[in-house]
Amino acid sequence: MTSLDRLVGSVWQSPVFGDSYRCTTGYRAFAEKMRDVHSCFIEKFRPIVRDGLPDFEPAQIERLLRQTGPKTTAFCSAVAVEIEDVERLAAVSVVFGLLFLCDSLMDGGDLAMVAAVHRLLEAHTPDLCIPAANNAKPLASGVLRSELDAARAPCPDPAIVEARFGALAALAGLLPRLSYPEDAQVLLESPVAGFLSHGSAMRQLSQRYLESEEDAFWDAHADDLVAHAIGSIQTAGTVAVVYSLYRGARPELPTLEQVLANPAVAHLCERAVDAAARIFDDVGDQDVDRNAGSRGRFDLNIFNHPNRKLVESYMRFVGIEDDDVVARTLSDFHLDSRAGDDRIVGRFVDVVRDGVARLPAECWRDAGVFLMLCKRIIESGYVNTLGDTALAE
């Protein structure tokens, strides 16, 4: 069984809802389609990455393709299981592949990519603000500018920045071709700008933690870390990109703006689902994040830094203020054990299930396809409890 097969099986068998997939019977035909999507993805992705990373050796490029291809194509094919258009599935996979690559490079200290992202946001989302603590709403592009200003490394080579920007321009150019004009700007704002700017804020907070006295850091920044860690998940935008495939086949479906204008749908995505997905991701990454040297960087991870103020802020974010529940969750974090981790994950699975169950009936009537995809993306997020290393094998 290949890594693609294992990933799809894990998503379809995820226990969060149990009813997210009703059409997974013809696996052999699906597997053939998925391999076609992967081949098409590689054909589209390789030249973008090669041109965007002229400072990388060919062997490094191929390694990046191997790391990125199976995860992104399995994700898109398994979530958009009804879509048969291989070219469009591959194009959506390229969108997510470029976001993953861009984030990975910036996390690794690639200032040329940081500069290219700053340029992209200034060009395409100059007025976009992202939520932070205490009702602050910094400009997304300004967050990237702060990261560049704080960097202690020399300014990146302008030619390399230009090459990186070329890859991002390919990303920005794909979105209008995948969607209707009224949806394209929404997709640029979320997930693209939202994901990349919240990720930048997270890197800056992780660096500030290393340079600060611990108690003072949490007093000042626990709420900010929660806002940016959860905000970086961008479930609504991720669903929106996949939803564009369905709206392309069924133009009568509501626009993204109409779907996300529903407060209940937006609240579900931005609170319960984003928070749970961050927990799923962090529990899978905690061992890698403990060993900063393995990736050349330090990342704050709630499982490795279960400060009381951080955990309380996290629970408040999803509306849990019961002192007993908060205390038990904090105790489970401090156990630093598989049993404790499983209870934390289970608690957030319950948060998501409850959030979905509480949606008014009219949400399902008006945004049923979007919500179906949202449930599937929650299932795929749950698979992240395995960790990125396992998923890339």
mmCIF file of C-alpha atoms in Angstrom:
data_model
loop_
_atom_site.group_PDB
_atom_site.id
_atom_site.type_symbol
_atom_site.label_atom_id
_atom_site.label_comp_id
_atom_site.label_asym_id
_atom_site.label_seq_id
_atom_site.Cartn_x
_atom_site.Cartn_y
_atom_site.Cartn_z
ATOM 1 C CA MET A 1 0.000 0.000 0.000
ATOM 2 C CA THR A 2 1.398 3.402 -0.974
ATOM 3 C CA SER A 3 1.481 6.524 1.193
ATOM 4 C CA LEU A 4 -1.365 7.906 -0.947
ATOM 5 C CA ASP A 5 -3.538 4.874 -0.164
ATOM 6 C CA ARG A 6 -2.759 5.074 3.562
ATOM 7 C CA LEU A 7 -3.619 8.772 3.699
ATOM 8 C CA VAL A 8 -6.948 8.355 1.952
ATOM 9 C CA GLY A 9 -7.880 5.377 4.095
ATOM 10 C CA SER A 10 -7.057 7.360 7.231
ATOM 11 C CA VAL A 11 -9.245 10.281 6.146
ATOM 12 C CA TRP A 12 -12.220 8.112 5.138
ATOM 13 C CA GLN A 13 -12.021 6.087 8.349
ATOM 14 C CA SER A 14 -11.632 9.082 10.676
ATOM 15 C CA PRO A 15 -13.957 8.704 13.674
ATOM 16 C CA VAL A 16 -14.932 12.336 14.223
ATOM 17 C CA PHE A 17 -18.349 12.137 12.517
ATOM 18 C CA GLY A 18 -18.532 8.773 10.789
ATOM 19 C CA ASP A 19 -20.935 9.981 8.097
ATOM 20 C CA SER A 20 -18.818 12.455 6.120
ATOM 21 C CA TYR A 21 -18.372 10.053 3.203
ATOM 22 C CA ARG A 22 -21.136 8.129 1.489
ATOM 23 C CA CYS A 23 -19.506 7.369 -1.855
ATOM 24 C CA THR A 24 -16.262 5.533 -1.102
ATOM 25 C CA THR A 25 -17.206 2.146 -2.521
ATOM 26 C CA GLY A 26 -15.358 2.085 -5.838
ATOM 27 C CA TYR A 27 -11.911 2.427 -4.342
ATOM 28 C CA ARG A 28 -10.040 0.949 -7.297
ATOM 29 C CA ALA A 29 -11.439 3.553 -9.713
ATOM 30 C CA PHE A 30 -10.850 6.268 -7.131
ATOM 31 C CA ALA A 31 -7.252 5.156 -6.578
ATOM 32 C CA GLU A 32 -6.620 5.328 -10.312
ATOM 33 C CA LYS A 33 -8.059 8.846 -10.422
ATOM 34 C CA MET A 34 -5.962 9.863 -7.430
ATOM 35 C CA ARG A 35 -2.785 8.663 -9.117
ATOM 36 C CA ASP A 36 -3.738 10.614 -12.236
ATOM 37 C CA VAL A 37 -4.212 13.707 -10.057
ATOM 38 C CA HIS A 38 -0.805 13.129 -8.483
ATOM 39 C CA SER A 39 0.891 12.790 -11.883
ATOM 40 C CA CYS A 40 -0.843 15.923 -13.156
ATOM 41 C CA PHE A 41 0.083 17.769 -9.959
ATOM 42 C CA ILE A 42 3.768 16.905 -10.336
ATOM 43 C CA GLU A 43 3.709 18.041 -13.961
ATOM 44 C CA LYS A 44 2.210 21.411 -12.956
ATOM 45 C CA PHE A 45 4.094 21.846 -9.686
ATOM 46 C CA ARG A 46 7.645 20.962 -10.718
ATOM 47 C CA PRO A 47 8.267 23.932 -13.087
ATOM 48 C CA ILE A 48 6.753 26.419 -10.608
ATOM 49 C CA VAL A 49 8.986 25.156 -7.812
ATOM 50 C CA ARG A 50 12.051 24.898 -10.053
ATOM 51 C CA ASP A 51 11.644 28.483 -11.264
ATOM 52 C CA GLY A 52 10.770 29.797 -7.813
ATOM 53 C CA LEU A 53 13.767 28.149 -6.121
ATOM 54 C CA PRO A 54 16.716 28.769 -8.487
ATOM 55 C CA ASP A 55 19.091 28.529 -5.520
ATOM 56 C CA PHE A 56 18.055 24.900 -4.849
ATOM 57 C CA GLU A 57 19.782 21.872 -6.343
ATOM 58 C CA PRO A 58 17.694 19.552 -8.571
ATOM 59 C CA ALA A 59 17.854 16.830 -5.906
ATOM 60 C CA GLN A 60 16.398 19.260 -3.342
ATOM 61 C CA ILE A 61 13.566 20.122 -5.718
ATOM 62 C CA GLU A 62 12.721 16.457 -6.205
ATOM 63 C CA ARG A 63 12.774 15.884 -2.453
ATOM 64 C CA LEU A 64 10.315 18.743 -1.981
ATOM 65 C CA LEU A 65 8.051 17.219 -4.622
ATOM 66 C CA ARG A 66 8.112 13.864 -2.829
ATOM 67 C CA GLN A 67 7.329 15.528 0.498
ATOM 68 C CA THR A 68 4.515 17.683 -0.847
ATOM 69 C CA GLY A 69 2.865 15.629 -3.587
ATOM 70 C CA PRO A 70 1.305 12.669 -1.732
ATOM 71 C CA LYS A 71 -0.140 14.736 1.109
ATOM 72 C CA THR A 72 -1.699 17.475 -1.018
ATOM 73 C CA THR A 73 -3.079 15.242 -3.760
ATOM 74 C CA ALA A 74 -4.469 12.726 -1.276
ATOM 75 C CA PHE A 75 -6.088 15.552 0.671
ATOM 76 C CA CYS A 76 -7.764 17.134 -2.361
ATOM 77 C CA SER A 77 -8.815 13.862 -3.975
ATOM 78 C CA ALA A 78 -10.180 12.388 -0.760
ATOM 79 C CA VAL A 79 -12.125 15.483 0.291
ATOM 80 C CA ALA A 80 -13.503 16.317 -3.188
ATOM 81 C CA VAL A 81 -14.350 12.691 -3.830
ATOM 82 C CA GLU A 82 -17.292 13.433 -6.161
ATOM 83 C CA ILE A 83 -15.163 15.570 -8.508
ATOM 84 C CA GLU A 84 -13.901 13.696 -11.566
ATOM 85 C CA ASP A 85 -12.016 16.541 -13.283
ATOM 86 C CA VAL A 86 -8.373 15.533 -12.848
ATOM 87 C CA GLU A 87 -6.993 18.839 -14.142
ATOM 88 C CA ARG A 88 -9.001 20.912 -11.667
ATOM 89 C CA LEU A 89 -8.224 18.566 -8.778
ATOM 90 C CA ALA A 90 -4.536 18.881 -9.643
ATOM 91 C CA ALA A 91 -4.824 22.681 -9.830
ATOM 92 C CA VAL A 92 -6.370 22.823 -6.345
ATOM 93 C CA SER A 93 -3.584 20.517 -5.149
ATOM 94 C CA VAL A 94 -1.045 22.987 -6.578
ATOM 95 C CA VAL A 95 -2.667 25.798 -4.562
ATOM 96 C CA PHE A 96 -2.249 23.847 -1.329
ATOM 97 C CA GLY A 97 1.185 22.584 -2.350
ATOM 98 C CA LEU A 98 2.431 26.136 -2.883
ATOM 99 C CA LEU A 99 0.985 27.273 0.447
ATOM 100 C CA PHE A 100 2.655 24.334 2.213
ATOM 101 C CA LEU A 101 5.967 24.979 0.463
ATOM 102 C CA CYS A 102 5.853 28.708 1.121
ATOM 103 C CA ASP A 103 5.087 28.224 4.818
ATOM 104 C CA SER A 104 7.796 25.579 5.188
ATOM 105 C CA LEU A 105 10.436 27.826 3.625
ATOM 106 C CA MET A 106 9.496 30.805 5.770
ATOM 107 C CA ASP A 107 9.488 28.634 8.895
ATOM 108 C CA GLY A 108 13.005 27.567 7.900
ATOM 109 C CA GLY A 109 14.223 31.168 7.815
ATOM 110 C CA ASP A 110 13.934 31.876 4.079
ATOM 111 C CA LEU A 111 13.750 35.678 4.146
ATOM 112 C CA ALA A 112 13.445 35.843 0.377
ATOM 113 C CA MET A 113 10.111 34.048 0.662
ATOM 114 C CA VAL A 114 9.043 36.338 3.523
ATOM 115 C CA ALA A 115 9.815 39.348 1.314
ATOM 116 C CA ALA A 116 7.953 37.786 -1.607
ATOM 117 C CA VAL A 117 4.882 37.114 0.543
ATOM 118 C CA HIS A 118 4.967 40.698 1.824
ATOM 119 C CA ARG A 119 5.006 41.895 -1.774
ATOM 120 C CA LEU A 120 2.143 39.545 -2.692
ATOM 121 C CA LEU A 121 -0.063 40.778 0.152
ATOM 122 C CA GLU A 122 0.651 44.417 -0.600
ATOM 123 C CA ALA A 123 -0.324 43.800 -4.225
ATOM 124 C CA HIS A 124 -3.450 41.690 -3.718
ATOM 125 C CA THR A 125 -4.787 42.220 -0.172
ATOM 126 C CA PRO A 126 -3.422 45.647 0.876
ATOM 127 C CA ASP A 127 -6.322 46.421 3.248
ATOM 128 C CA LEU A 128 -6.787 42.979 4.800
ATOM 129 C CA CYS A 129 -6.556 42.922 8.610
ATOM 130 C CA ILE A 130 -6.274 39.787 10.714
ATOM 131 C CA PRO A 131 -7.664 39.287 14.240
ATOM 132 C CA ALA A 132 -5.266 39.394 17.171
ATOM 133 C CA ALA A 133 -5.760 39.728 20.936
ATOM 134 C CA ASN A 134 -7.804 42.490 22.563
ATOM 135 C CA ASN A 135 -9.699 43.277 19.352
ATOM 136 C CA ALA A 136 -6.490 44.355 17.600
ATOM 137 C CA LYS A 137 -6.556 43.920 13.828
ATOM 138 C CA PRO A 138 -3.101 44.406 12.302
ATOM 139 C CA LEU A 139 -2.673 44.635 8.551
ATOM 140 C CA ALA A 140 -1.758 41.227 7.140
ATOM 141 C CA SER A 141 0.994 42.762 5.010
ATOM 142 C CA GLY A 142 2.216 44.731 8.041
ATOM 143 C CA VAL A 143 2.754 41.510 9.987
ATOM 144 C CA LEU A 144 5.136 40.299 7.257
ATOM 145 C CA ARG A 145 6.828 43.696 7.214
ATOM 146 C CA SER A 146 7.464 43.382 10.960
ATOM 147 C CA GLU A 147 9.077 39.988 10.441
ATOM 148 C CA LEU A 148 11.396 41.416 7.806
ATOM 149 C CA ASP A 149 12.264 44.429 9.961
ATOM 150 C CA ALA A 150 13.086 42.215 12.950
ATOM 151 C CA ALA A 151 15.293 39.796 10.984
ATOM 152 C CA ARG A 152 18.938 39.749 11.995
ATOM 153 C CA ALA A 153 20.096 38.214 8.718
ATOM 154 C CA PRO A 154 21.264 40.231 5.700
ATOM 155 C CA CYS A 155 18.620 41.429 3.252
ATOM 156 C CA PRO A 156 17.750 38.671 0.776
ATOM 157 C CA ASP A 157 19.084 38.720 -2.778
ATOM 158 C CA PRO A 158 16.568 40.705 -4.920
ATOM 159 C CA ALA A 159 16.872 38.153 -7.731
ATOM 160 C CA ILE A 160 15.897 35.337 -5.367
ATOM 161 C CA VAL A 161 12.990 37.410 -4.020
ATOM 162 C CA GLU A 162 11.820 37.937 -7.592
ATOM 163 C CA ALA A 163 11.972 34.207 -8.268
ATOM 164 C CA ARG A 164 10.006 33.433 -5.099
ATOM 165 C CA PHE A 165 7.450 36.054 -6.072
ATOM 166 C CA GLY A 166 7.072 34.332 -9.445
ATOM 167 C CA ALA A 167 5.924 31.163 -7.663
ATOM 168 C CA LEU A 168 3.472 33.184 -5.586
ATOM 169 C CA ALA A 169 2.217 34.948 -8.715
ATOM 170 C CA ALA A 170 1.439 31.496 -10.116
ATOM 171 C CA LEU A 171 -0.576 30.802 -6.958
ATOM 172 C CA ALA A 172 -2.469 34.090 -7.248
ATOM 173 C CA GLY A 173 -3.106 33.405 -10.930
ATOM 174 C CA LEU A 174 -4.560 29.960 -10.275
ATOM 175 C CA LEU A 175 -7.358 31.123 -7.981
ATOM 176 C CA PRO A 176 -9.332 33.168 -10.538
ATOM 177 C CA ARG A 177 -9.134 30.259 -12.978
ATOM 178 C CA LEU A 178 -10.508 27.882 -10.361
ATOM 179 C CA SER A 179 -13.384 30.086 -9.242
ATOM 180 C CA TYR A 180 -15.913 32.652 -10.346
ATOM 181 C CA PRO A 181 -14.760 36.292 -10.301
ATOM 182 C CA GLU A 182 -16.847 37.087 -7.222
ATOM 183 C CA ASP A 183 -15.078 34.303 -5.284
ATOM 184 C CA ALA A 184 -11.460 34.872 -6.347
ATOM 185 C CA GLN A 185 -10.712 37.746 -3.953
ATOM 186 C CA VAL A 186 -12.224 35.813 -1.054
ATOM 187 C CA LEU A 187 -9.794 32.968 -1.773
ATOM 188 C CA LEU A 188 -6.827 35.340 -1.861
ATOM 189 C CA GLU A 189 -7.766 36.649 1.565
ATOM 190 C CA SER A 190 -8.446 33.226 3.068
ATOM 191 C CA PRO A 191 -6.628 30.943 3.051
ATOM 192 C CA VAL A 192 -3.687 32.622 1.290
ATOM 193 C CA ALA A 193 -3.157 35.939 3.092
ATOM 194 C CA GLY A 194 -4.706 34.774 6.363
ATOM 195 C CA PHE A 195 -2.643 31.600 6.579
ATOM 196 C CA LEU A 196 0.663 33.254 5.690
ATOM 197 C CA SER A 197 0.249 36.330 7.924
ATOM 198 C CA HIS A 198 -0.885 34.376 10.986
ATOM 199 C CA GLY A 199 2.073 32.039 10.402
ATOM 200 C CA SER A 200 4.390 35.043 10.361
ATOM 201 C CA ALA A 201 2.942 36.269 13.651
ATOM 202 C CA MET A 202 3.523 32.824 15.145
ATOM 203 C CA ARG A 203 7.183 32.841 14.125
ATOM 204 C CA GLN A 204 7.642 36.262 15.677
ATOM 205 C CA LEU A 205 5.998 35.179 18.925
ATOM 206 C CA SER A 206 8.142 32.030 19.076
ATOM 207 C CA GLN A 207 11.273 34.181 18.734
ATOM 208 C CA ARG A 208 10.019 36.623 21.354
ATOM 209 C CA TYR A 209 9.430 33.720 23.757
ATOM 210 C CA LEU A 210 13.085 32.708 23.446
ATOM 211 C CA GLU A 211 14.155 36.255 24.285
ATOM 212 C CA SER A 212 11.754 36.880 27.186
ATOM 213 C CA GLU A 213 11.265 35.920 30.795
ATOM 214 C CA GLU A 214 8.681 33.148 30.641
ATOM 215 C CA ASP A 215 6.018 34.479 33.034
ATOM 216 C CA ALA A 216 6.221 37.957 31.548
ATOM 217 C CA PHE A 217 5.840 36.519 28.061
ATOM 218 C CA TRP A 218 2.659 34.616 28.905
ATOM 219 C CA ASP A 219 1.210 37.576 30.782
ATOM 220 C CA ALA A 220 1.674 39.720 27.695
ATOM 221 C CA HIS A 221 1.165 37.292 24.819
ATOM 222 C CA ALA A 222 -0.976 34.254 25.746
ATOM 223 C CA ASP A 223 -4.058 35.696 24.040
ATOM 224 C CA ASP A 224 -2.054 36.738 20.976
ATOM 225 C CA LEU A 225 -0.550 33.280 20.614
ATOM 226 C CA VAL A 226 -3.996 31.689 20.774
ATOM 227 C CA ALA A 227 -5.429 34.120 18.215
ATOM 228 C CA HIS A 228 -2.634 33.536 15.723
ATOM 229 C CA ALA A 229 -2.144 29.794 16.317
ATOM 230 C CA ILE A 230 -5.839 29.120 15.788
ATOM 231 C CA GLY A 231 -6.206 31.786 13.092
ATOM 232 C CA SER A 232 -3.451 30.204 11.016
ATOM 233 C CA ILE A 233 -5.610 27.119 10.410
ATOM 234 C CA GLN A 234 -7.986 28.991 8.060
ATOM 235 C CA THR A 235 -10.597 26.259 7.795
ATOM 236 C CA ALA A 236 -13.130 28.514 6.063
ATOM 237 C CA GLY A 237 -10.642 29.411 3.343
ATOM 238 C CA THR A 238 -9.435 25.849 2.942
ATOM 239 C CA VAL A 239 -13.002 24.637 2.502
ATOM 240 C CA ALA A 240 -13.630 27.545 0.124
ATOM 241 C CA VAL A 241 -10.860 26.469 -2.254
ATOM 242 C CA VAL A 242 -12.288 22.949 -2.507
ATOM 243 C CA TYR A 243 -15.847 24.345 -2.685
ATOM 244 C CA SER A 244 -14.803 26.193 -5.850
ATOM 245 C CA LEU A 245 -14.633 22.785 -7.590
ATOM 246 C CA TYR A 246 -18.243 22.066 -6.680
ATOM 247 C CA ARG A 247 -19.467 25.540 -7.568
ATOM 248 C CA GLY A 248 -17.708 25.209 -10.919
ATOM 249 C CA ALA A 249 -19.875 22.174 -11.638
ATOM 250 C CA ARG A 250 -22.996 23.676 -10.026
ATOM 251 C CA PRO A 251 -23.053 27.453 -10.529
ATOM 252 C CA GLU A 252 -26.382 27.689 -8.705
ATOM 253 C CA LEU A 253 -24.580 27.063 -5.403
ATOM 254 C CA PRO A 254 -24.249 30.170 -3.209
ATOM 255 C CA THR A 255 -21.164 32.335 -3.586
ATOM 256 C CA LEU A 256 -18.453 32.148 -0.962
ATOM 257 C CA GLU A 257 -19.394 35.602 0.276
ATOM 258 C CA GLN A 258 -22.987 34.446 0.783
ATOM 259 C CA VAL A 259 -21.893 31.298 2.626
ATOM 260 C CA LEU A 260 -19.422 33.059 4.918
ATOM 261 C CA ALA A 261 -21.851 35.914 5.616
ATOM 262 C CA ASN A 262 -23.815 33.429 7.736
ATOM 263 C CA PRO A 263 -22.627 34.095 11.317
ATOM 264 C CA ALA A 264 -23.218 30.511 12.449
ATOM 265 C CA VAL A 265 -21.109 29.027 9.632
ATOM 266 C CA ALA A 266 -18.313 31.569 10.098
ATOM 267 C CA HIS A 267 -18.308 31.089 13.886
ATOM 268 C CA LEU A 268 -18.149 27.305 13.563
ATOM 269 C CA CYS A 269 -15.144 27.497 11.230
ATOM 270 C CA GLU A 270 -13.233 30.244 13.021
ATOM 271 C CA ARG A 271 -13.750 29.012 16.568
ATOM 272 C CA ALA A 272 -14.549 25.339 17.136
ATOM 273 C CA VAL A 273 -13.084 23.893 13.952
ATOM 274 C CA ASP A 274 -9.933 26.018 13.754
ATOM 275 C CA ALA A 275 -9.219 25.439 17.456
ATOM 276 C CA ALA A 276 -9.700 21.671 17.187
ATOM 277 C CA ALA A 277 -7.591 21.484 14.035
ATOM 278 C CA ARG A 278 -4.766 23.342 15.803
ATOM 279 C CA ILE A 279 -4.930 20.792 18.633
ATOM 280 C CA PHE A 280 -4.869 17.929 16.107
ATOM 281 C CA ASP A 281 -1.841 19.474 14.392
ATOM 282 C CA ASP A 282 0.073 20.319 17.554
ATOM 283 C CA VAL A 283 -0.393 16.917 19.184
ATOM 284 C CA GLY A 284 1.085 15.316 16.078
ATOM 285 C CA ASP A 285 3.980 17.780 15.893
ATOM 286 C CA GLN A 286 4.946 17.968 19.554
ATOM 287 C CA ASP A 287 7.931 15.615 19.337
ATOM 288 C CA VAL A 288 9.364 17.401 16.297
ATOM 289 C CA ASP A 289 8.748 20.786 17.923
ATOM 290 C CA ARG A 290 10.571 19.676 21.077
ATOM 291 C CA ASN A 291 13.707 19.065 19.019
ATOM 292 C CA ALA A 292 14.176 22.459 17.391
ATOM 293 C CA GLY A 293 17.478 21.388 15.897
ATOM 294 C CA SER A 294 15.775 18.814 13.691
ATOM 295 C CA ARG A 295 14.133 21.581 11.668
ATOM 296 C CA GLY A 296 16.467 24.443 12.458
ATOM 297 C CA ARG A 297 13.810 26.494 14.217
ATOM 298 C CA PHE A 298 11.831 26.787 17.444
ATOM 299 C CA ASP A 299 8.023 26.647 17.418
ATOM 300 C CA LEU A 300 5.697 27.261 20.328
ATOM 301 C CA ASN A 301 3.390 24.278 20.736
ATOM 302 C CA ILE A 302 0.705 24.137 23.419
ATOM 303 C CA PHE A 303 1.568 20.499 24.181
ATOM 304 C CA ASN A 304 5.166 21.488 24.922
ATOM 305 C CA HIS A 305 4.337 24.793 26.666
ATOM 306 C CA PRO A 306 1.141 24.171 28.656
ATOM 307 C CA ASN A 307 1.267 27.404 30.601
ATOM 308 C CA ARG A 308 -1.882 27.967 32.654
ATOM 309 C CA LYS A 309 -2.616 31.350 31.044
ATOM 310 C CA LEU A 310 -2.205 29.847 27.578
ATOM 311 C CA VAL A 311 -4.524 26.898 28.261
ATOM 312 C CA GLU A 312 -7.144 29.132 29.891
ATOM 313 C CA SER A 313 -7.033 31.522 26.940
ATOM 314 C CA TYR A 314 -7.350 28.622 24.520
ATOM 315 C CA MET A 315 -10.394 27.246 26.296
ATOM 316 C CA ARG A 316 -12.037 30.677 26.492
ATOM 317 C CA PHE A 317 -11.549 30.992 22.725
ATOM 318 C CA VAL A 318 -13.930 28.074 22.160
ATOM 319 C CA GLY A 319 -16.335 29.193 24.869
ATOM 320 C CA ILE A 320 -15.273 26.794 27.629
ATOM 321 C CA GLU A 321 -15.011 28.598 30.966
ATOM 322 C CA ASP A 322 -16.050 25.829 33.332
ATOM 323 C CA ASP A 323 -13.299 25.794 35.963
ATOM 324 C CA ASP A 324 -13.401 22.011 36.349
ATOM 325 C CA VAL A 325 -13.071 21.334 32.598
ATOM 326 C CA VAL A 326 -10.245 23.845 32.305
ATOM 327 C CA ALA A 327 -8.449 22.315 35.311
ATOM 328 C CA ARG A 328 -8.760 18.779 33.918
ATOM 329 C CA THR A 329 -7.509 19.930 30.531
ATOM 330 C CA LEU A 330 -4.532 21.683 32.111
ATOM 331 C CA SER A 331 -3.785 18.549 34.129
ATOM 332 C CA ASP A 332 -3.873 16.434 30.970
ATOM 333 C CA PHE A 333 -1.433 18.787 29.247
ATOM 334 C CA HIS A 334 0.955 18.569 32.189
ATOM 335 C CA LEU A 335 0.821 14.768 32.234
ATOM 336 C CA ASP A 336 2.693 14.814 28.912
ATOM 337 C CA SER A 337 1.425 11.303 28.194
ATOM 338 C CA ARG A 338 -0.426 9.478 25.440
ATOM 339 C CA ALA A 339 -3.441 9.067 27.737
ATOM 340 C CA GLY A 340 -3.536 12.776 28.546
ATOM 341 C CA ASP A 341 -3.111 13.717 24.903
ATOM 342 C CA ASP A 342 -5.940 11.393 23.889
ATOM 343 C CA ARG A 343 -8.280 13.009 26.406
ATOM 344 C CA ILE A 344 -7.398 16.496 25.128
ATOM 345 C CA VAL A 345 -7.994 15.454 21.527
ATOM 346 C CA GLY A 346 -11.256 13.796 22.542
ATOM 347 C CA ARG A 347 -12.408 16.965 24.291
ATOM 348 C CA PHE A 348 -11.895 18.981 21.117
ATOM 349 C CA VAL A 349 -13.558 16.317 18.985
ATOM 350 C CA ASP A 350 -16.569 16.854 21.249
ATOM 351 C CA VAL A 351 -16.308 20.635 20.751
ATOM 352 C CA VAL A 352 -16.456 20.181 16.977
ATOM 353 C CA ARG A 353 -19.277 17.646 17.054
ATOM 354 C CA ASP A 354 -21.291 19.907 19.329
ATOM 355 C CA GLY A 355 -20.652 22.916 17.100
ATOM 356 C CA VAL A 356 -21.836 21.059 14.008
ATOM 357 C CA ALA A 357 -24.870 19.643 15.832
ATOM 358 C CA ARG A 358 -25.924 23.134 16.961
ATOM 359 C CA LEU A 359 -26.009 24.603 13.458
ATOM 360 C CA PRO A 360 -29.493 25.841 12.573
ATOM 361 C CA ALA A 361 -31.326 23.815 9.932
ATOM 362 C CA GLU A 362 -31.236 26.739 7.505
ATOM 363 C CA CYS A 363 -27.429 26.535 7.442
ATOM 364 C CA TRP A 364 -27.651 23.032 5.997
ATOM 365 C CA ARG A 365 -30.352 24.158 3.590
ATOM 366 C CA ASP A 366 -28.369 27.140 2.281
ATOM 367 C CA ALA A 367 -24.760 25.928 2.637
ATOM 368 C CA GLY A 368 -25.042 22.147 2.714
ATOM 369 C CA VAL A 369 -22.232 21.457 0.221
ATOM 370 C CA PHE A 370 -19.860 23.829 2.013
ATOM 371 C CA LEU A 371 -20.666 22.204 5.379
ATOM 372 C CA MET A 372 -20.255 18.692 3.957
ATOM 373 C CA LEU A 373 -16.760 19.684 2.815
ATOM 374 C CA CYS A 374 -16.107 21.291 6.173
ATOM 375 C CA LYS A 375 -16.882 17.991 7.928
ATOM 376 C CA ARG A 376 -14.531 16.172 5.560
ATOM 377 C CA ILE A 377 -11.754 18.659 6.175
ATOM 378 C CA ILE A 378 -12.231 18.169 9.916
ATOM 379 C CA GLU A 379 -11.756 14.438 9.321
ATOM 380 C CA SER A 380 -8.559 15.130 7.369
ATOM 381 C CA GLY A 381 -7.374 17.458 10.129
ATOM 382 C CA TYR A 382 -7.880 14.689 12.661
ATOM 383 C CA VAL A 383 -5.416 12.577 10.657
ATOM 384 C CA ASN A 384 -2.771 15.193 11.541
ATOM 385 C CA THR A 385 -2.654 13.644 15.000
ATOM 386 C CA LEU A 386 -0.295 11.169 13.303
ATOM 387 C CA GLY A 387 2.207 13.991 12.713
ATOM 388 C CA ASP A 388 3.641 15.538 9.564
ATOM 389 C CA THR A 389 6.572 13.140 9.475
ATOM 390 C CA ALA A 390 4.309 10.091 9.344
ATOM 391 C CA LEU A 391 2.056 11.709 6.758
ATOM 392 C CA ALA A 392 4.956 12.482 4.440
ATOM 393 C CA GLU A 393 6.440 8.978 4.522
#
